[in-house]
Amino acid sequence: TEAAHVTGMAEHVSSLSDNNCKALAPGHVRRIYFGVPAGNPDAFGLGYEELDQHGKPVLGSFKDIEPFDHLTISVCLPLAAGNRPVTERWELVNVAGEDHNFHVHQTRFRVLPTNAPLGDGGGVMDNVPVYHGSPECDGTIATWKSGACKVATVQVEIPFAEIGDFVYHCHILEHEDGGMMAHIRVVPHP
């Protein structure tokens, strides 16, 4: 019946509530790494860390590059008050020796000029190339952080408006299937 369907939908939405989901603090950015999992040079994976308003890593937010695990929520965020859309800035960093292509489900995004204020992007995109850097880029975050891997990052502004679980990944099928994908959860405003 219609009432049972509505009740079922409400239960599903409430099941997505997660008290560990926190909105990004003002000026904070999610950094997504494209690369190779440690000890598995034939696989692909994604890493993560949060940056503060000064571009410094937030202590405890770092996750090294790992292949996709459907049970792991890599990014969790709540909608804004009143369950209005929330817009985040993500920085995409390719530390690998080959090109990748960022794609996120359930929304489109804008590519931003580096250090642009929120809302200052170009057209709406479905995916964007994330080019590899210098020959020293070996797929590890450590090499990039040491300064040996020189790479141009990509800044995107992503508006999230839909509650649920979905993925972001490399849009090159071999890379996605090889583990370069991560699970994102968008929850109702607490």
mmCIF file with all atom_site columns, N, CA, C and O in Angstrom, residues 31-34 49 51 55 57 62 65 91-96 133-134 136-153:
data_model
loop_
_atom_site.group_PDB
_atom_site.id
_atom_site.type_symbol
_atom_site.label_atom_id
_atom_site.label_alt_id
_atom_site.label_comp_id
_atom_site.label_asym_id
_atom_site.label_entity_id
_atom_site.label_seq_id
_atom_site.pdbx_PDB_ins_code
_atom_site.Cartn_x
_atom_site.Cartn_y
_atom_site.Cartn_z
_atom_site.occupancy
_atom_site.B_iso_or_equiv
_atom_site.pdbx_formal_charge
_atom_site.auth_seq_id
_atom_site.auth_comp_id
_atom_site.auth_asym_id
_atom_site.auth_atom_id
_atom_site.pdbx_PDB_model_num
ATOM 1   N N  . ARG A 1 31  ? 40.583 16.411 0.378   1.00 0.00 ? 31  ARG A N  1
ATOM 2   C CA . ARG A 1 31  ? 41.601 16.100 -0.628  1.00 0.00 ? 31  ARG A CA 1
ATOM 3   C C  . ARG A 1 31  ? 41.488 14.608 -0.942  1.00 0.00 ? 31  ARG A C  1
ATOM 4   O O  . ARG A 1 31  ? 41.558 13.773 -0.049  1.00 0.00 ? 31  ARG A O  1
ATOM 5   N N  . ILE A 1 32  ? 41.332 14.295 -2.221  1.00 0.00 ? 32  ILE A N  1
ATOM 6   C CA . ILE A 1 32  ? 41.214 12.918 -2.681  1.00 0.00 ? 32  ILE A CA 1
ATOM 7   C C  . ILE A 1 32  ? 42.459 12.581 -3.487  1.00 0.00 ? 32  ILE A C  1
ATOM 8   O O  . ILE A 1 32  ? 42.802 13.291 -4.441  1.00 0.00 ? 32  ILE A O  1
ATOM 9   N N  . TYR A 1 33  ? 43.132 11.503 -3.105  1.00 0.00 ? 33  TYR A N  1
ATOM 10  C CA . TYR A 1 33  ? 44.347 11.052 -3.781  1.00 0.00 ? 33  TYR A CA 1
ATOM 11  C C  . TYR A 1 33  ? 44.024 9.892  -4.716  1.00 0.00 ? 33  TYR A C  1
ATOM 12  O O  . TYR A 1 33  ? 43.338 8.948  -4.326  1.00 0.00 ? 33  TYR A O  1
ATOM 13  N N  . PHE A 1 34  ? 44.555 9.940  -5.933  1.00 0.00 ? 34  PHE A N  1
ATOM 14  C CA . PHE A 1 34  ? 44.469 8.855  -6.909  1.00 0.00 ? 34  PHE A CA 1
ATOM 15  C C  . PHE A 1 34  ? 45.843 8.217  -6.978  1.00 0.00 ? 34  PHE A C  1
ATOM 16  O O  . PHE A 1 34  ? 46.822 8.913  -7.261  1.00 0.00 ? 34  PHE A O  1
ATOM 17  N N  . GLU A 1 49  ? 42.294 12.974 2.815   1.00 0.00 ? 49  GLU A N  1
ATOM 18  C CA . GLU A 1 49  ? 42.551 13.764 4.018   1.00 0.00 ? 49  GLU A CA 1
ATOM 19  C C  . GLU A 1 49  ? 41.768 15.064 3.918   1.00 0.00 ? 49  GLU A C  1
ATOM 20  O O  . GLU A 1 49  ? 41.375 15.497 2.849   1.00 0.00 ? 49  GLU A O  1
ATOM 21  N N  . LEU A 1 51  ? 41.676 19.146 4.719   1.00 0.00 ? 51  LEU A N  1
ATOM 22  C CA . LEU A 1 51  ? 42.548 20.302 4.896   1.00 0.00 ? 51  LEU A CA 1
ATOM 23  C C  . LEU A 1 51  ? 41.785 21.395 5.626   1.00 0.00 ? 51  LEU A C  1
ATOM 24  O O  . LEU A 1 51  ? 40.590 21.605 5.372   1.00 0.00 ? 51  LEU A O  1
ATOM 25  N N  . GLY A 1 55  ? 44.879 25.323 4.456   1.00 0.00 ? 55  GLY A N  1
ATOM 26  C CA . GLY A 1 55  ? 45.458 24.325 3.564   1.00 0.00 ? 55  GLY A CA 1
ATOM 27  C C  . GLY A 1 55  ? 46.326 23.297 4.271   1.00 0.00 ? 55  GLY A C  1
ATOM 28  O O  . GLY A 1 55  ? 47.040 22.533 3.614   1.00 0.00 ? 55  GLY A O  1
ATOM 29  N N  . PRO A 1 57  ? 46.808 19.851 6.606   1.00 0.00 ? 57  PRO A N  1
ATOM 30  C CA . PRO A 1 57  ? 46.051 18.630 6.913   1.00 0.00 ? 57  PRO A CA 1
ATOM 31  C C  . PRO A 1 57  ? 45.485 18.645 8.333   1.00 0.00 ? 57  PRO A C  1
ATOM 32  O O  . PRO A 1 57  ? 46.155 19.075 9.276   1.00 0.00 ? 57  PRO A O  1
ATOM 33  N N  . PHE A 1 62  ? 43.778 11.633 7.786   1.00 0.00 ? 62  PHE A N  1
ATOM 34  C CA . PHE A 1 62  ? 44.487 10.988 6.684   1.00 0.00 ? 62  PHE A CA 1
ATOM 35  C C  . PHE A 1 62  ? 44.132 9.506  6.560   1.00 0.00 ? 62  PHE A C  1
ATOM 36  O O  . PHE A 1 62  ? 44.113 8.775  7.540   1.00 0.00 ? 62  PHE A O  1
ATOM 37  N N  . ILE A 1 65  ? 46.167 5.469  0.473   1.00 0.00 ? 65  ILE A N  1
ATOM 38  C CA . ILE A 1 65  ? 45.520 4.916  -0.717  1.00 0.00 ? 65  ILE A CA 1
ATOM 39  C C  . ILE A 1 65  ? 45.208 3.443  -0.502  1.00 0.00 ? 65  ILE A C  1
ATOM 40  O O  . ILE A 1 65  ? 46.079 2.660  -0.144  1.00 0.00 ? 65  ILE A O  1
ATOM 41  N N  . GLU A 1 91  ? 39.781 18.770 -3.492  1.00 0.00 ? 91  GLU A N  1
ATOM 42  C CA . GLU A 1 91  ? 41.016 18.886 -4.252  1.00 0.00 ? 91  GLU A CA 1
ATOM 43  C C  . GLU A 1 91  ? 41.408 17.476 -4.700  1.00 0.00 ? 91  GLU A C  1
ATOM 44  O O  . GLU A 1 91  ? 41.526 16.575 -3.872  1.00 0.00 ? 91  GLU A O  1
ATOM 45  N N  . LEU A 1 92  ? 41.588 17.301 -6.002  1.00 0.00 ? 92  LEU A N  1
ATOM 46  C CA . LEU A 1 92  ? 41.929 16.000 -6.573  1.00 0.00 ? 92  LEU A CA 1
ATOM 47  C C  . LEU A 1 92  ? 43.410 15.980 -6.897  1.00 0.00 ? 92  LEU A C  1
ATOM 48  O O  . LEU A 1 92  ? 43.912 16.876 -7.590  1.00 0.00 ? 92  LEU A O  1
ATOM 49  N N  . VAL A 1 93  ? 44.123 14.955 -6.389  1.00 0.00 ? 93  VAL A N  1
ATOM 50  C CA . VAL A 1 93  ? 45.569 14.871 -6.546  1.00 0.00 ? 93  VAL A CA 1
ATOM 51  C C  . VAL A 1 93  ? 45.920 13.501 -7.114  1.00 0.00 ? 93  VAL A C  1
ATOM 52  O O  . VAL A 1 93  ? 45.650 12.477 -6.488  1.00 0.00 ? 93  VAL A O  1
ATOM 53  N N  . ASN A 1 94  ? 46.521 13.487 -8.293  1.00 0.00 ? 94  ASN A N  1
ATOM 54  C CA . ASN A 1 94  ? 46.940 12.242 -8.928  1.00 0.00 ? 94  ASN A CA 1
ATOM 55  C C  . ASN A 1 94  ? 48.424 12.039 -8.654  1.00 0.00 ? 94  ASN A C  1
ATOM 56  O O  . ASN A 1 94  ? 49.266 12.704 -9.252  1.00 0.00 ? 94  ASN A O  1
ATOM 57  N N  . VAL A 1 95  ? 48.743 11.103 -7.758  1.00 0.00 ? 95  VAL A N  1
ATOM 58  C CA . VAL A 1 95  ? 50.139 10.829 -7.414  1.00 0.00 ? 95  VAL A CA 1
ATOM 59  C C  . VAL A 1 95  ? 50.691 9.649  -8.210  1.00 0.00 ? 95  VAL A C  1
ATOM 60  O O  . VAL A 1 95  ? 51.795 9.190  -7.958  1.00 0.00 ? 95  VAL A O  1
ATOM 61  N N  . ALA A 1 96  ? 49.916 9.162  -9.171  1.00 0.00 ? 96  ALA A N  1
ATOM 62  C CA . ALA A 1 96  ? 50.309 7.998  -9.977  1.00 0.00 ? 96  ALA A CA 1
ATOM 63  C C  . ALA A 1 96  ? 51.033 8.436  -11.247 1.00 0.00 ? 96  ALA A C  1
ATOM 64  O O  . ALA A 1 96  ? 51.037 9.611  -11.602 1.00 0.00 ? 96  ALA A O  1
ATOM 65  N N  . GLY A 1 133 ? 51.600 13.531 -12.947 1.00 0.00 ? 133 GLY A N  1
ATOM 66  C CA . GLY A 1 133 ? 52.638 14.542 -12.852 1.00 0.00 ? 133 GLY A CA 1
ATOM 67  C C  . GLY A 1 133 ? 53.964 14.075 -13.411 1.00 0.00 ? 133 GLY A C  1
ATOM 68  O O  . GLY A 1 133 ? 54.031 13.348 -14.404 1.00 0.00 ? 133 GLY A O  1
ATOM 69  N N  . SER A 1 134 ? 55.013 14.474 -12.735 1.00 0.00 ? 134 SER A N  1
ATOM 70  C CA . SER A 1 134 ? 56.386 14.215 -13.178 1.00 0.00 ? 134 SER A CA 1
ATOM 71  C C  . SER A 1 134 ? 56.708 12.716 -13.148 1.00 0.00 ? 134 SER A C  1
ATOM 72  O O  . SER A 1 134 ? 56.005 11.936 -12.519 1.00 0.00 ? 134 SER A O  1
ATOM 73  N N  . GLU A 1 136 ? 58.709 11.122 -11.503 1.00 0.00 ? 136 GLU A N  1
ATOM 74  C CA . GLU A 1 136 ? 58.975 10.617 -10.146 1.00 0.00 ? 136 GLU A CA 1
ATOM 75  C C  . GLU A 1 136 ? 57.712 10.158 -9.423  1.00 0.00 ? 136 GLU A C  1
ATOM 76  O O  . GLU A 1 136 ? 57.792 9.520  -8.371  1.00 0.00 ? 136 GLU A O  1
ATOM 77  N N  . CYS A 1 137 ? 56.545 10.473 -9.959  1.00 0.00 ? 137 CYS A N  1
ATOM 78  C CA . CYS A 1 137 ? 55.287 10.092 -9.312  1.00 0.00 ? 137 CYS A CA 1
ATOM 79  C C  . CYS A 1 137 ? 55.127 8.573  -9.378  1.00 0.00 ? 137 CYS A C  1
ATOM 80  O O  . CYS A 1 137 ? 54.934 8.001  -10.451 1.00 0.00 ? 137 CYS A O  1
ATOM 81  N N  . ASP A 1 138 ? 55.224 7.936  -8.209  1.00 0.00 ? 138 ASP A N  1
ATOM 82  C CA . ASP A 1 138 ? 55.205 6.471  -8.148  1.00 0.00 ? 138 ASP A CA 1
ATOM 83  C C  . ASP A 1 138 ? 53.889 5.907  -7.629  1.00 0.00 ? 138 ASP A C  1
ATOM 84  O O  . ASP A 1 138 ? 53.781 4.721  -7.339  1.00 0.00 ? 138 ASP A O  1
ATOM 85  N N  . GLY A 1 139 ? 52.879 6.756  -7.480  1.00 0.00 ? 139 GLY A N  1
ATOM 86  C CA . GLY A 1 139 ? 51.578 6.300  -7.015  1.00 0.00 ? 139 GLY A CA 1
ATOM 87  C C  . GLY A 1 139 ? 51.398 6.385  -5.511  1.00 0.00 ? 139 GLY A C  1
ATOM 88  O O  . GLY A 1 139 ? 50.354 5.999  -5.001  1.00 0.00 ? 139 GLY A O  1
ATOM 89  N N  . THR A 1 140 ? 52.408 6.901  -4.787  1.00 0.00 ? 140 THR A N  1
ATOM 90  C CA . THR A 1 140 ? 52.296 6.990  -3.333  1.00 0.00 ? 140 THR A CA 1
ATOM 91  C C  . THR A 1 140 ? 52.168 8.439  -2.875  1.00 0.00 ? 140 THR A C  1
ATOM 92  O O  . THR A 1 140 ? 52.753 9.347  -3.470  1.00 0.00 ? 140 THR A O  1
ATOM 93  N N  . ILE A 1 141 ? 51.439 8.623  -1.817  1.00 0.00 ? 141 ILE A N  1
ATOM 94  C CA . ILE A 1 141 ? 51.259 9.951  -1.241  1.00 0.00 ? 141 ILE A CA 1
ATOM 95  C C  . ILE A 1 141 ? 52.577 10.446 -0.649  1.00 0.00 ? 141 ILE A C  1
ATOM 96  O O  . ILE A 1 141 ? 52.900 11.630 -0.742  1.00 0.00 ? 141 ILE A O  1
ATOM 97  N N  . ALA A 1 142 ? 53.356 9.531  -0.067  1.00 0.00 ? 142 ALA A N  1
ATOM 98  C CA . ALA A 1 142 ? 54.629 9.912  0.560   1.00 0.00 ? 142 ALA A CA 1
ATOM 99  C C  . ALA A 1 142 ? 55.558 10.590 -0.435  1.00 0.00 ? 142 ALA A C  1
ATOM 100 O O  . ALA A 1 142 ? 56.191 11.606 -0.117  1.00 0.00 ? 142 ALA A O  1
ATOM 101 N N  . THR A 1 143 ? 55.648 10.056 -1.662  1.00 0.00 ? 143 THR A N  1
ATOM 102 C CA . THR A 1 143 ? 56.512 10.669 -2.678  1.00 0.00 ? 143 THR A CA 1
ATOM 103 C C  . THR A 1 143 ? 56.007 12.053 -3.042  1.00 0.00 ? 143 THR A C  1
ATOM 104 O O  . THR A 1 143 ? 56.776 13.001 -3.202  1.00 0.00 ? 143 THR A O  1
ATOM 105 N N  . TRP A 1 144 ? 54.686 12.215 -3.150  1.00 0.00 ? 144 TRP A N  1
ATOM 106 C CA . TRP A 1 144 ? 54.105 13.521 -3.464  1.00 0.00 ? 144 TRP A CA 1
ATOM 107 C C  . TRP A 1 144 ? 54.378 14.510 -2.320  1.00 0.00 ? 144 TRP A C  1
ATOM 108 O O  . TRP A 1 144 ? 54.792 15.645 -2.552  1.00 0.00 ? 144 TRP A O  1
ATOM 109 N N  . LYS A 1 145 ? 54.155 14.073 -1.086  1.00 0.00 ? 145 LYS A N  1
ATOM 110 C CA . LYS A 1 145 ? 54.360 14.977 0.060   1.00 0.00 ? 145 LYS A CA 1
ATOM 111 C C  . LYS A 1 145 ? 55.834 15.345 0.236   1.00 0.00 ? 145 LYS A C  1
ATOM 112 O O  . LYS A 1 145 ? 56.140 16.405 0.772   1.00 0.00 ? 145 LYS A O  1
ATOM 113 N N  . SER A 1 146 ? 56.742 14.481 -0.232  1.00 0.00 ? 146 SER A N  1
ATOM 114 C CA . SER A 1 146 ? 58.173 14.791 -0.138  1.00 0.00 ? 146 SER A CA 1
ATOM 115 C C  . SER A 1 146 ? 58.578 15.890 -1.115  1.00 0.00 ? 146 SER A C  1
ATOM 116 O O  . SER A 1 146 ? 59.657 16.462 -1.003  1.00 0.00 ? 146 SER A O  1
ATOM 117 N N  . GLY A 1 147 ? 57.721 16.162 -2.105  1.00 0.00 ? 147 GLY A N  1
ATOM 118 C CA . GLY A 1 147 ? 58.023 17.167 -3.121  1.00 0.00 ? 147 GLY A CA 1
ATOM 119 C C  . GLY A 1 147 ? 58.636 16.593 -4.377  1.00 0.00 ? 147 GLY A C  1
ATOM 120 O O  . GLY A 1 147 ? 58.827 17.303 -5.365  1.00 0.00 ? 147 GLY A O  1
ATOM 121 N N  . ALA A 1 148 ? 58.928 15.289 -4.378  1.00 0.00 ? 148 ALA A N  1
ATOM 122 C CA . ALA A 1 148 ? 59.544 14.661 -5.554  1.00 0.00 ? 148 ALA A CA 1
ATOM 123 C C  . ALA A 1 148 ? 58.549 14.516 -6.706  1.00 0.00 ? 148 ALA A C  1
ATOM 124 O O  . ALA A 1 148 ? 58.926 14.601 -7.866  1.00 0.00 ? 148 ALA A O  1
ATOM 125 N N  . CYS A 1 149 ? 57.296 14.280 -6.393  1.00 0.00 ? 149 CYS A N  1
ATOM 126 C CA . CYS A 1 149 ? 56.242 14.114 -7.410  1.00 0.00 ? 149 CYS A CA 1
ATOM 127 C C  . CYS A 1 149 ? 55.573 15.469 -7.623  1.00 0.00 ? 149 CYS A C  1
ATOM 128 O O  . CYS A 1 149 ? 54.844 15.957 -6.771  1.00 0.00 ? 149 CYS A O  1
ATOM 129 N N  . LYS A 1 150 ? 55.846 16.084 -8.761  1.00 0.00 ? 150 LYS A N  1
ATOM 130 C CA . LYS A 1 150 ? 55.267 17.394 -9.092  1.00 0.00 ? 150 LYS A CA 1
ATOM 131 C C  . LYS A 1 150 ? 54.008 17.166 -9.923  1.00 0.00 ? 150 LYS A C  1
ATOM 132 O O  . LYS A 1 150 ? 54.067 16.539 -10.983 1.00 0.00 ? 150 LYS A O  1
ATOM 133 N N  . VAL A 1 151 ? 52.876 17.654 -9.430  1.00 0.00 ? 151 VAL A N  1
ATOM 134 C CA . VAL A 1 151 ? 51.607 17.432 -10.126 1.00 0.00 ? 151 VAL A CA 1
ATOM 135 C C  . VAL A 1 151 ? 50.677 18.623 -9.894  1.00 0.00 ? 151 VAL A C  1
ATOM 136 O O  . VAL A 1 151 ? 50.678 19.210 -8.814  1.00 0.00 ? 151 VAL A O  1
ATOM 137 N N  . ALA A 1 152 ? 49.925 18.952 -10.915 1.00 0.00 ? 152 ALA A N  1
ATOM 138 C CA . ALA A 1 152 ? 48.914 20.001 -10.787 1.00 0.00 ? 152 ALA A CA 1
ATOM 139 C C  . ALA A 1 152 ? 47.650 19.374 -10.199 1.00 0.00 ? 152 ALA A C  1
ATOM 140 O O  . ALA A 1 152 ? 47.185 18.347 -10.677 1.00 0.00 ? 152 ALA A O  1
ATOM 141 N N  . THR A 1 153 ? 47.127 19.968 -9.150  1.00 0.00 ? 153 THR A N  1
ATOM 142 C CA . THR A 1 153 ? 45.897 19.455 -8.553  1.00 0.00 ? 153 THR A CA 1
ATOM 143 C C  . THR A 1 153 ? 44.691 20.059 -9.270  1.00 0.00 ? 153 THR A C  1
ATOM 144 O O  . THR A 1 153 ? 44.817 21.056 -9.982  1.00 0.00 ? 153 THR A O  1
#
